[in-house]
């Protein structure tokens, strides 16, 4: 009794602790309430709920469902295989798949294979109908020959042993063997009958487990190596099946070949592999593209190590899967830095910009192509743009006029190469860059008006950090803003004019800009570039602004690059870079050229030129009274053609040497003497000029627009 009392006392604290932990209060007036305990039904309900929701219970339930589905799925797969083996269903399915993919030759081949299968099956059935007599006859002959053989053998033994009884020894031995076999079979038959269904279930379970024929939510977590797994057809099919697209999973489960027919050959492509996947009917390429991260994880890769593009074939996606960690390795120095004999060739050459994902050299043609490169800050935009300019600087025929609106010295190597180099972020620097572009427009128009046989040096107008110009609120003395996105913006208008007509006379505009938006990169300007490249961006909408909808819909994803880790990696769309058939973009890992290497390349470029004097500001020209000069060249004529006015102004002063109709119209805007049409041609009237001169204020008698 003493021991029991001690045991009871030892248990009481535990009981009190359990009672005090109960959160619910019992009904008042009950015995349970008086003792401080919850009702039995509540405690029982909590116990049942806890048991049902316990992790072990859920794990056991998932395991039960998983293994049950393995058996069901294995049965379905075996039945499908049996059906395919007995019928022409496989050939019909492959024929429909080929027809849906537009592969008519393959469809015809599968149709012929199906016809041959049906003909062979019919032949086998016809032979089976006539085989019974032949089988019976063959069995009788075989049995007779066997018995005769045994007696012949017995006769030989009888002669050898001089015992006539040996004649029956071989037949009796065969009879004894048959008796033993029957005896063993009678003993084994019962357990075999019992075990056969379980063996069949185990076989079906094995088939289902190998094919993972169970819902994704009951499958165990995949065990992946941190180094990534080799890419095999089974891994690709498994990754696609577990992508979360019900139609795709169902179609793969119904395929007799386990989905292998969807895959083209897996080929080595640079630091990874590439494979084309023909999707089953009812599955769109968008459903695969939108699940890029999940597909990468299913392939034991990071998201940035898998690229999905759309080739020419219908309902097909092209997967490029990097070797794990390969994209974090450098690609090596630029050929410009290691080959001191390298030369640029504007017309017929291609700049060595880097390597594509296949590991091939990425070469880009710059001949008569406007260029736009954009990306987030500090991701290698200027370095990528400067690498192209350095290659082209090694062609002595090319003239550069550069506006660097960052102004931290990135373009200093072009001192002595560029005829104009403006560096700085202020409104004054923007004004100078705008003047530089407008001079480029005037040069373009002069070339367009020149005789057809004229030849000109290629002129590259390069503006780095162009968003500074677009966002500039300042205006010139003519009240027209330097920046902005409206038609009144001088920078916008100059860029549009060069985009429209510049390439025909080798006046080309290159721009680098940050964080593309409609405010700092207007649609008409970004769509005017022949080559559009983007480093890492923050959002898909920015990617569409940078590269266009077609490129992004085709798989271009600069917003999927890793900020800070993928510096210098650009996604390029346009006609200046070699693209695979059906592709709208290519991803390039550009060579990095540091400042010392850039200076060395620039020195080689300077040696090819005859001493270029670099201007750091656009000359404004002498101060002229434009209205008075125009009136003087019109003279006493009632009206003069605008073309003749421009020629006469050029004779008056070199300030007007680069003027175009745009400059003439701007000088007369708001005076009442603007050009107008007479007999279908633009003219300037003497009477209107006289009234404008008479009516203008005294402080407006001199113009400093020139």
XYZ file of C-alpha atoms in Angstrom:
706
model
C 0.000 0.000 0.000
C 2.825 2.336 0.741
C 4.223 1.838 -2.762
C 0.815 2.523 -4.343
C 0.413 5.760 -2.365
C 3.808 6.963 -3.533
C 2.919 6.094 -7.113
C -0.404 7.978 -6.836
C 1.331 11.030 -5.398
C 3.850 10.957 -8.210
C 1.066 11.003 -10.828
C -1.039 13.789 -9.331
C 1.074 16.722 -10.578
C 0.795 15.399 -14.118
C -2.983 15.109 -13.867
C -3.264 18.628 -12.473
C -1.096 19.949 -15.283
C -3.307 18.317 -17.906
C -6.443 19.686 -16.295
C -5.060 23.212 -16.084
C -3.988 23.074 -19.750
C -7.517 22.418 -21.023
C -8.705 25.633 -22.726
C -12.426 24.843 -22.809
C -14.694 25.209 -19.793
C -17.246 22.537 -18.950
C -20.936 23.221 -18.694
C -21.777 24.894 -15.341
C -23.409 22.709 -12.781
C -21.931 19.479 -14.113
C -19.498 17.215 -12.358
C -16.944 17.948 -15.037
C -17.302 21.688 -14.408
C -16.901 21.197 -10.669
C -13.709 19.192 -11.217
C -12.324 21.672 -13.818
C -12.335 19.193 -16.736
C -13.807 19.585 -20.267
C -16.675 17.262 -21.236
C -15.713 13.833 -22.407
C -17.152 14.366 -25.903
C -15.006 17.465 -26.386
C -11.882 15.773 -25.195
C -12.663 12.799 -27.422
C -13.257 15.092 -30.414
C -9.956 16.861 -29.853
C -8.181 13.535 -29.588
C -9.727 12.280 -32.830
C -8.956 15.536 -34.651
C -5.396 15.497 -33.391
C -4.942 11.919 -34.528
C -6.404 12.637 -37.969
C -4.363 15.799 -38.566
C -1.112 14.500 -37.121
C 1.830 14.548 -39.513
C 2.345 10.807 -39.142
C -1.291 10.180 -40.069
C -1.002 12.422 -43.122
C 2.267 10.779 -44.126
C 0.680 7.347 -43.774
C -2.367 8.459 -45.772
C -0.203 9.861 -48.559
C 1.831 6.635 -48.621
C -1.353 4.558 -48.794
C -2.766 6.629 -51.658
C 0.595 6.694 -53.434
C 1.099 2.926 -53.406
C -2.526 2.282 -54.321
C -2.195 4.622 -57.284
C 1.019 2.881 -58.284
C -0.979 -0.351 -58.679
C -3.827 1.375 -60.530
C -1.448 3.324 -62.734
C 0.652 0.232 -63.415
C -2.483 -1.672 -64.429
C -3.437 1.123 -66.792
C 0.051 1.215 -68.311
C 0.234 -2.580 -68.766
C -3.261 -2.607 -70.274
C -2.276 0.199 -72.617
C 0.859 -1.659 -73.662
C -1.104 -4.864 -74.219
C -3.691 -2.999 -76.266
C -0.986 -1.300 -78.295
C 0.698 -4.641 -78.905
C -2.500 -6.316 -80.082
C -3.897 -3.434 -82.139
C -2.748 -0.637 -84.418
C -3.557 2.003 -81.777
C 0.111 2.992 -81.390
C 0.476 3.706 -85.089
C -2.770 5.674 -85.169
C -1.624 7.786 -82.198
C 1.802 8.505 -83.678
C 0.200 9.375 -87.019
C -2.148 11.885 -85.373
C 0.750 13.424 -83.440
C 2.803 13.831 -86.628
C -0.156 15.353 -88.485
C -0.798 17.822 -85.652
C 2.866 18.863 -85.742
C 2.717 19.385 -89.513
C 5.154 16.503 -90.154
C 3.330 14.975 -93.107
C 6.169 12.711 -94.196
C 6.383 11.190 -90.719
C 2.584 10.773 -90.689
C 2.727 8.896 -94.004
C 5.503 6.664 -92.654
C 3.470 5.785 -89.542
C 0.432 5.094 -91.722
C 2.474 2.651 -93.815
C 3.805 0.954 -90.671
C 0.235 0.549 -89.425
C -0.832 -0.970 -92.730
C 2.044 -3.465 -92.575
C 1.145 -4.365 -88.972
C -2.497 -5.045 -89.879
C -1.478 -7.130 -92.903
C 0.907 -9.234 -90.795
C -1.758 -9.705 -88.115
C -4.291 -10.847 -90.694
C -1.776 -13.323 -92.083
C -1.126 -14.754 -88.604
C -4.856 -15.205 -87.975
C -5.381 -16.972 -91.296
C -2.518 -19.306 -90.548
C -3.947 -20.036 -87.106
C -7.233 -21.288 -88.625
C -5.413 -23.926 -90.672
C -2.825 -24.801 -88.063
C -4.882 -27.301 -85.919
C -4.491 -30.315 -88.275
C -0.847 -29.544 -88.780
C -0.281 -29.242 -85.028
C -2.100 -32.566 -84.354
C -0.185 -34.320 -87.092
C 3.105 -32.857 -85.875
C 2.289 -33.897 -82.286
C 1.480 -37.465 -83.330
C 4.622 -37.762 -85.377
C 6.679 -36.240 -82.552
C 5.180 -38.603 -79.946
C 5.716 -41.632 -82.164
C 9.286 -40.650 -82.912
C 9.952 -40.079 -79.208
C 8.534 -43.502 -78.199
C 10.449 -45.220 -80.992
C 13.596 -43.453 -79.934
C 13.161 -44.561 -76.342
C 12.688 -48.220 -77.382
C 15.692 -48.028 -79.681
C 17.687 -46.673 -76.776
C 16.332 -49.535 -74.587
C 17.364 -52.073 -77.209
C 20.877 -50.710 -77.258
C 21.011 -50.973 -73.447
C 19.641 -54.563 -73.547
C 22.305 -55.640 -76.015
C 25.018 -53.917 -74.018
C 23.911 -55.407 -70.708
C 22.694 -58.732 -72.158
C 19.376 -58.171 -70.348
C 16.157 -58.090 -72.355
C 14.405 -56.172 -69.536
C 16.538 -53.097 -70.323
C 14.393 -52.482 -73.411
C 11.708 -50.933 -71.142
C 14.157 -48.948 -68.982
C 14.114 -45.639 -70.963
C 10.296 -45.442 -71.287
C 9.906 -46.305 -67.601
C 12.459 -43.611 -66.659
C 10.499 -41.007 -68.626
C 7.282 -42.140 -66.946
C 8.962 -41.781 -63.529
C 10.161 -38.257 -64.344
C 6.622 -37.335 -65.366
C 5.306 -38.762 -62.090
C 7.792 -36.716 -60.068
C 6.906 -33.535 -61.980
C 3.216 -34.117 -61.336
C 3.934 -34.756 -57.669
C 5.977 -31.545 -57.313
C 3.362 -29.574 -59.206
C 0.605 -30.879 -56.962
C 2.570 -29.698 -53.921
C 3.534 -26.287 -55.398
C 0.257 -25.567 -57.147
C -1.679 -24.470 -54.076
C 0.883 -21.878 -52.845
C 1.473 -20.783 -56.436
C -2.221 -20.103 -56.956
C -2.275 -18.067 -53.737
C 0.956 -16.164 -54.554
C 0.250 -15.433 -58.237
C -2.215 -12.539 -57.636
C 0.180 -10.954 -55.177
C 3.064 -11.356 -57.602
C 0.925 -9.749 -60.312
C 0.082 -6.868 -57.970
C 3.771 -6.450 -57.113
C 4.628 -6.373 -60.818
C 1.922 -3.785 -61.515
C 3.095 -1.753 -58.489
C 6.655 -1.817 -59.843
C 5.514 -0.548 -63.255
C 3.456 2.214 -61.654
C 6.250 3.213 -59.279
C 8.784 3.436 -62.098
C 6.423 5.673 -64.048
C 5.401 7.586 -60.871
C 1.762 7.034 -61.804
C 0.366 8.873 -58.781
C -0.835 12.428 -58.078
C 1.952 14.929 -57.480
C 0.724 15.756 -53.963
C 1.369 12.221 -52.723
C 4.766 11.756 -54.348
C 7.818 11.944 -52.048
C 10.059 15.004 -52.276
C 12.643 14.564 -55.013
C 16.190 14.031 -53.798
C 18.427 16.230 -55.900
C 22.144 16.751 -55.858
C 23.303 20.296 -55.344
C 25.578 19.862 -58.333
C 22.656 19.044 -60.665
C 21.954 15.814 -62.482
C 22.928 14.840 -66.032
C 20.077 15.588 -68.406
C 18.557 12.413 -69.858
C 15.305 11.857 -71.793
C 13.636 10.296 -68.748
C 14.564 13.287 -66.564
C 13.180 15.748 -69.137
C 9.930 13.798 -69.496
C 9.577 13.507 -65.718
C 10.179 17.252 -65.322
C 7.499 18.016 -67.910
C 5.035 15.558 -66.394
C 5.420 17.147 -62.948
C 5.083 20.670 -64.331
C 1.532 21.090 -63.088
C -0.202 20.984 -66.487
C -2.959 18.335 -66.187
C -3.338 17.836 -69.948
C 0.411 17.312 -70.340
C 0.597 14.842 -67.457
C -2.372 12.869 -68.784
C -0.973 12.760 -72.323
C 2.414 11.510 -71.121
C 0.728 8.833 -69.025
C -1.217 7.602 -72.064
C 1.815 7.411 -74.342
C 3.026 3.884 -74.913
C 6.637 5.045 -75.015
C 6.371 6.957 -71.723
C 6.620 10.342 -73.445
C 9.949 9.751 -75.206
C 8.309 10.452 -78.568
C 7.873 14.114 -77.592
C 11.623 14.701 -77.434
C 14.020 15.441 -80.233
C 17.665 14.471 -79.841
C 19.426 15.915 -76.801
C 22.511 17.687 -78.154
C 25.454 19.327 -76.430
C 25.179 23.109 -76.795
C 27.997 25.104 -75.242
C 28.003 24.737 -71.477
C 24.731 22.809 -71.506
C 22.387 20.747 -73.643
C 19.500 21.569 -75.948
C 16.367 19.608 -76.798
C 13.184 20.325 -78.748
C 9.929 19.158 -77.145
C 6.819 18.643 -79.302
C 3.906 19.156 -76.948
C 0.815 16.918 -77.089
C -2.427 18.260 -78.486
C -4.199 20.479 -75.983
C -0.995 21.805 -74.393
C 0.191 25.301 -75.394
C 3.724 26.628 -75.376
C 2.610 29.421 -73.029
C 1.780 26.877 -70.333
C 5.378 25.643 -70.377
C 6.983 29.087 -70.668
C 5.040 30.464 -67.720
C 6.370 27.651 -65.513
C 10.057 28.199 -66.195
C 11.085 28.204 -62.540
C 9.219 24.987 -61.726
C 10.636 23.292 -64.823
C 14.152 24.329 -63.808
C 13.647 22.968 -60.301
C 12.275 19.718 -61.718
C 15.484 19.477 -63.757
C 17.605 20.141 -60.633
C 18.679 23.531 -61.980
C 18.294 27.170 -60.964
C 15.856 29.298 -62.918
C 18.612 31.225 -64.721
C 20.096 27.938 -65.955
C 17.074 27.008 -68.104
C 15.989 28.989 -71.174
C 12.749 28.285 -73.053
C 12.359 29.548 -76.612
C 9.881 28.883 -79.431
C 11.317 27.406 -82.657
C 9.580 27.329 -86.036
C 7.811 23.987 -85.561
C 4.235 24.249 -84.326
C 3.472 23.460 -80.671
C 7.167 23.015 -79.905
C 9.407 24.492 -77.216
C 13.194 24.462 -77.263
C 14.851 23.902 -73.890
C 18.442 24.930 -73.244
C 19.636 23.496 -69.933
C 22.973 24.664 -68.552
C 25.440 22.475 -66.732
C 24.996 23.288 -63.064
C 27.031 26.405 -62.179
C 28.446 26.816 -65.703
C 26.909 30.261 -66.253
C 28.814 31.628 -63.283
C 32.149 30.932 -64.978
C 33.806 33.748 -67.016
C 33.917 33.394 -70.800
C 37.406 34.782 -71.365
C 38.841 38.049 -72.707
C 37.695 39.908 -75.795
C 39.551 39.125 -79.043
C 40.167 42.890 -79.336
C 42.255 42.786 -76.155
C 44.457 39.831 -77.132
C 44.756 40.254 -80.908
C 46.686 43.427 -81.663
C 46.099 42.941 -85.412
C 42.299 42.948 -85.146
C 40.548 45.478 -87.358
C 37.005 46.757 -87.556
C 34.958 46.660 -90.745
C 31.801 48.739 -90.732
C 30.392 47.478 -94.008
C 31.288 43.803 -94.178
C 32.497 42.760 -90.726
C 30.916 41.568 -87.513
C 31.936 42.712 -84.063
C 33.029 39.967 -81.613
C 30.685 40.820 -78.765
C 30.814 37.633 -76.663
C 29.421 34.101 -76.655
C 25.910 32.768 -76.962
C 24.576 30.062 -74.664
C 25.767 27.355 -77.052
C 29.327 28.577 -76.546
C 29.629 29.919 -80.109
C 31.137 33.325 -80.790
C 28.402 35.988 -80.877
C 29.152 38.243 -83.839
C 27.038 41.285 -84.597
C 26.764 43.315 -87.798
C 26.568 47.081 -87.262
C 26.252 48.143 -90.906
C 23.526 50.790 -91.232
C 21.834 49.654 -88.030
C 20.522 51.863 -85.272
C 21.247 50.384 -81.852
C 19.486 50.559 -78.494
C 20.850 48.919 -75.338
C 19.138 49.202 -71.999
C 19.133 47.667 -68.528
C 19.250 48.450 -64.843
C 21.999 50.658 -63.440
C 25.453 49.151 -62.882
C 24.817 45.976 -64.883
C 27.404 46.556 -67.635
C 25.442 48.634 -70.137
C 28.187 51.158 -70.867
C 30.858 48.441 -71.025
C 28.784 46.440 -73.522
C 28.111 49.492 -75.673
C 31.742 50.649 -75.495
C 32.975 47.212 -76.628
C 31.093 47.613 -79.919
C 32.325 51.171 -80.372
C 35.946 50.100 -79.768
C 35.709 47.459 -82.484
C 34.215 49.952 -84.931
C 36.882 52.526 -83.985
C 39.422 50.157 -85.550
C 37.840 51.074 -88.903
C 39.438 54.425 -89.716
C 36.620 55.383 -92.108
C 34.071 55.685 -89.274
C 33.416 59.028 -87.565
C 32.151 59.132 -83.982
C 30.237 61.897 -82.255
C 29.626 60.904 -78.649
C 27.442 62.344 -75.917
C 28.118 60.820 -72.487
C 25.414 62.102 -70.158
C 26.923 60.272 -67.204
C 30.251 62.058 -67.412
C 32.455 59.842 -65.232
C 35.137 59.133 -67.817
C 33.871 55.876 -69.370
C 34.363 57.346 -72.842
C 37.704 59.087 -72.239
C 39.528 56.554 -74.476
C 37.709 58.125 -77.448
C 39.579 61.388 -76.982
C 41.376 61.712 -80.302
C 38.990 59.275 -82.040
C 35.609 61.013 -81.799
C 35.226 64.389 -83.486
C 32.819 65.376 -80.680
C 32.898 64.133 -77.089
C 30.457 65.739 -74.650
C 30.673 64.502 -71.051
C 28.403 65.540 -68.206
C 24.884 65.124 -66.769
C 23.677 68.747 -66.547
C 21.083 70.544 -68.633
C 23.893 72.369 -70.426
C 25.390 69.044 -71.462
C 21.970 67.883 -72.659
C 21.682 71.039 -74.746
C 25.062 70.294 -76.308
C 24.021 66.686 -77.059
C 20.797 67.931 -78.670
C 22.822 70.315 -80.841
C 25.080 67.385 -81.760
C 22.098 65.310 -82.881
C 20.569 68.212 -84.798
C 23.874 68.700 -86.593
C 23.700 65.006 -87.395
C 20.227 65.571 -88.853
C 21.541 68.445 -90.971
C 24.411 66.249 -92.207
C 21.939 63.489 -93.021
C 19.767 65.862 -95.043
C 22.814 67.231 -96.859
C 23.786 63.702 -97.842
C 20.257 62.891 -98.971
C 20.226 65.971 -101.240
C 23.680 65.222 -102.647
C 24.128 63.647 -106.113
C 23.423 59.924 -106.272
C 27.068 59.065 -106.932
C 28.271 60.738 -103.727
C 30.007 58.668 -101.044
C 30.164 59.499 -97.346
C 31.995 58.371 -94.244
C 29.882 56.373 -91.791
C 28.781 58.662 -88.938
C 27.941 57.132 -85.553
C 25.983 59.414 -83.234
C 26.285 57.785 -79.800
C 24.371 58.914 -76.709
C 25.020 57.097 -73.438
C 22.484 57.567 -70.612
C 19.937 58.848 -73.117
C 17.248 58.866 -70.417
C 18.900 62.038 -69.062
C 18.105 63.775 -72.350
C 14.506 62.542 -72.477
C 13.903 63.609 -68.869
C 15.517 67.043 -69.233
C 12.963 69.833 -68.528
C 15.102 72.717 -69.860
C 14.197 74.646 -73.018
C 16.250 76.654 -75.464
C 15.861 80.268 -76.472
C 13.241 79.226 -79.012
C 11.151 77.915 -76.069
C 11.311 74.372 -77.424
C 12.209 71.824 -74.710
C 15.364 69.792 -75.112
C 13.797 66.670 -73.605
C 10.370 65.156 -73.253
C 8.391 62.685 -75.325
C 6.182 65.076 -77.283
C 6.644 66.327 -80.801
C 8.005 69.621 -79.432
C 11.035 67.847 -77.894
C 14.173 68.645 -79.870
C 15.965 65.437 -78.814
C 12.933 63.316 -79.649
C 12.511 64.919 -83.056
C 16.195 64.590 -83.938
C 16.253 60.915 -82.928
C 13.128 60.184 -84.948
C 14.487 61.880 -88.062
C 17.735 59.930 -87.892
C 15.818 56.691 -87.369
C 13.596 57.426 -90.354
C 16.234 58.221 -92.975
C 19.709 58.080 -91.482
C 20.687 54.483 -92.296
C 20.343 55.086 -96.051
C 23.237 57.587 -95.940
C 25.225 55.900 -93.124
C 24.136 58.254 -90.342
C 23.439 55.886 -87.436
C 22.174 56.506 -83.900
C 23.302 54.370 -80.939
C 21.650 54.903 -77.566
C 22.191 53.456 -74.106
C 19.559 54.026 -71.445
C 18.446 52.815 -68.019
C 15.140 51.427 -66.745
C 13.043 51.795 -69.925
C 9.670 53.444 -69.443
C 7.400 55.468 -71.708
C 8.746 58.609 -70.015
C 12.477 58.058 -70.494
C 12.309 55.962 -73.684
C 9.350 56.846 -75.948
C 7.806 54.067 -77.991
C 8.586 55.620 -81.373
C 12.264 55.959 -80.449
C 12.756 52.467 -79.034
C 10.953 50.877 -81.974
C 13.164 52.756 -84.422
C 16.260 50.738 -83.442
C 17.257 47.826 -85.681
C 19.178 46.107 -82.882
C 17.612 46.112 -79.421
C 19.594 44.660 -76.533
C 18.777 44.472 -72.858
C 20.691 43.545 -69.745
C 18.895 42.549 -66.560
C 15.581 44.356 -65.989
C 13.149 44.412 -63.116
C 9.825 43.550 -64.738
C 8.352 41.894 -67.798
C 6.758 45.193 -68.855
C 10.231 46.769 -68.986
C 11.444 43.786 -71.019
C 8.644 44.379 -73.522
C 9.602 48.047 -73.798
C 13.246 47.157 -74.299
C 12.887 44.305 -76.801
C 9.315 44.371 -78.048
C 6.364 42.032 -77.537
C 7.435 39.570 -80.232
C 10.803 38.872 -78.620
C 9.357 38.445 -75.113
C 6.533 36.219 -76.357
C 9.204 34.157 -78.128
C 11.105 33.526 -74.905
C 13.326 36.599 -74.399
C 13.491 37.186 -70.645
C 15.968 39.852 -69.502
C 13.774 40.269 -66.407
C 14.726 36.698 -65.440
C 18.456 37.477 -65.333
C 20.049 37.900 -61.900
C 20.847 41.461 -60.905
C 24.485 41.758 -59.903
C 25.344 38.187 -60.946
C 24.619 38.346 -64.682
C 26.508 41.562 -65.427
C 27.262 41.902 -69.102
C 24.692 39.289 -70.167
C 22.413 40.774 -72.813
C 19.312 39.517 -74.572
C 19.417 40.747 -78.173
C 16.597 41.054 -80.697
C 16.877 42.416 -84.212
C 18.441 41.752 -87.589
C 22.077 42.477 -86.773
C 22.763 39.254 -84.895
C 22.496 35.689 -86.163
C 19.358 33.997 -84.857
C 18.375 30.347 -85.051
C 15.429 29.660 -87.404
C 12.197 30.639 -85.711
C 13.945 32.493 -82.868
C 13.292 36.172 -82.150
C 16.189 36.751 -79.736
C 19.522 35.412 -78.534
C 21.194 35.633 -75.119
C 24.835 36.755 -75.245
C 27.438 36.813 -72.477
C 29.530 39.784 -73.564
C 33.287 40.089 -73.227
C 34.324 42.592 -70.562
C 36.947 45.129 -71.654
C 38.369 47.004 -68.661
C 39.628 50.602 -68.789
C 43.279 49.659 -69.385
C 42.359 47.320 -72.231
C 40.010 49.958 -73.669
C 42.829 52.527 -73.622
C 45.184 50.112 -75.404
C 42.597 49.374 -78.113
C 41.894 53.100 -78.467
C 45.608 53.797 -78.998
C 45.618 51.301 -81.874
C 42.554 53.018 -83.323
C 44.218 56.433 -83.084
C 47.252 55.098 -84.927
C 44.971 54.310 -87.882
C 43.707 57.900 -88.047
C 45.361 61.123 -89.139
C 45.142 63.022 -85.859
C 41.528 63.733 -84.950
C 40.803 66.872 -82.946
C 38.051 66.155 -80.438
C 35.608 68.977 -79.662
C 34.007 69.009 -76.226
C 31.189 71.349 -77.183
C 29.205 71.941 -80.337
C 30.102 75.283 -81.861
C 27.150 77.657 -81.721
C 28.361 79.745 -84.634
C 28.342 83.501 -84.964
C 25.369 85.452 -83.699
C 23.020 86.295 -86.581
C 19.662 87.999 -86.998
C 17.903 85.174 -88.798
C 14.778 87.130 -89.746
C 16.785 89.993 -91.227
C 19.102 87.617 -93.104
C 16.130 85.763 -94.598
C 14.515 89.030 -95.637
C 17.757 90.159 -97.268
C 18.132 86.999 -99.388
C 14.468 87.186 -100.478
C 15.069 90.743 -101.655
C 12.438 92.320 -103.892
C 10.969 89.040 -105.175
C 7.350 88.540 -104.068
C 8.132 84.953 -103.022
C 11.149 82.625 -103.143
C 11.375 78.840 -102.921
C 12.596 77.615 -99.535
C 15.376 75.590 -101.229
C 16.674 78.773 -102.876
C 16.452 80.661 -99.559
C 18.636 78.000 -97.889
C 21.249 78.195 -100.652
C 21.377 81.993 -100.460
C 21.654 81.911 -96.662
C 24.634 79.523 -96.928
C 26.351 82.155 -99.131
C 25.666 84.843 -96.550
C 27.274 83.030 -93.576
C 28.768 79.648 -92.712
C 26.293 79.585 -89.810
C 23.634 78.558 -92.328
C 25.775 75.943 -94.039
C 24.090 73.029 -92.245
C 20.604 74.477 -92.160
C 17.682 72.406 -93.424
C 14.040 73.216 -93.983
C 13.425 72.328 -90.322
C 15.852 75.018 -89.135
C 14.307 77.542 -91.528
C 10.810 76.753 -90.335
C 11.887 76.951 -86.672
C 13.516 80.377 -87.224
C 10.276 81.782 -88.677
C 7.871 80.020 -86.330
C 5.566 82.459 -84.551
C 6.606 85.470 -86.668
C 3.764 85.312 -89.182
C 6.271 84.766 -92.008
C 6.323 80.970 -91.918
C 6.824 79.066 -95.198
C 3.646 78.270 -97.122
C 2.670 76.435 -100.279
C 2.305 78.199 -103.615
C 1.589 76.179 -106.752
C 2.366 73.044 -104.761
C 5.830 74.154 -103.595
C 7.034 75.639 -100.293
C 7.923 79.336 -100.522
C 8.624 82.364 -98.316
C 6.773 85.616 -99.069
C 8.385 89.045 -99.044
C 5.278 90.843 -97.702
C 5.015 88.505 -94.710
C 8.683 89.047 -93.895
C 8.238 92.812 -94.064
C 5.309 92.719 -91.650
C 7.226 90.417 -89.285
C 10.199 92.785 -89.239
C 7.974 95.800 -88.653
C 5.952 94.184 -85.860
C 8.642 92.481 -83.795
C 9.703 94.107 -80.506
C 12.903 96.083 -80.269
C 14.602 93.507 -77.997
C 13.893 90.799 -80.530
C 15.850 92.348 -83.365
C 18.752 89.973 -82.932
C 18.564 86.203 -82.782
C 21.044 83.925 -81.180
C 19.626 80.680 -82.475
C 22.544 80.033 -84.741
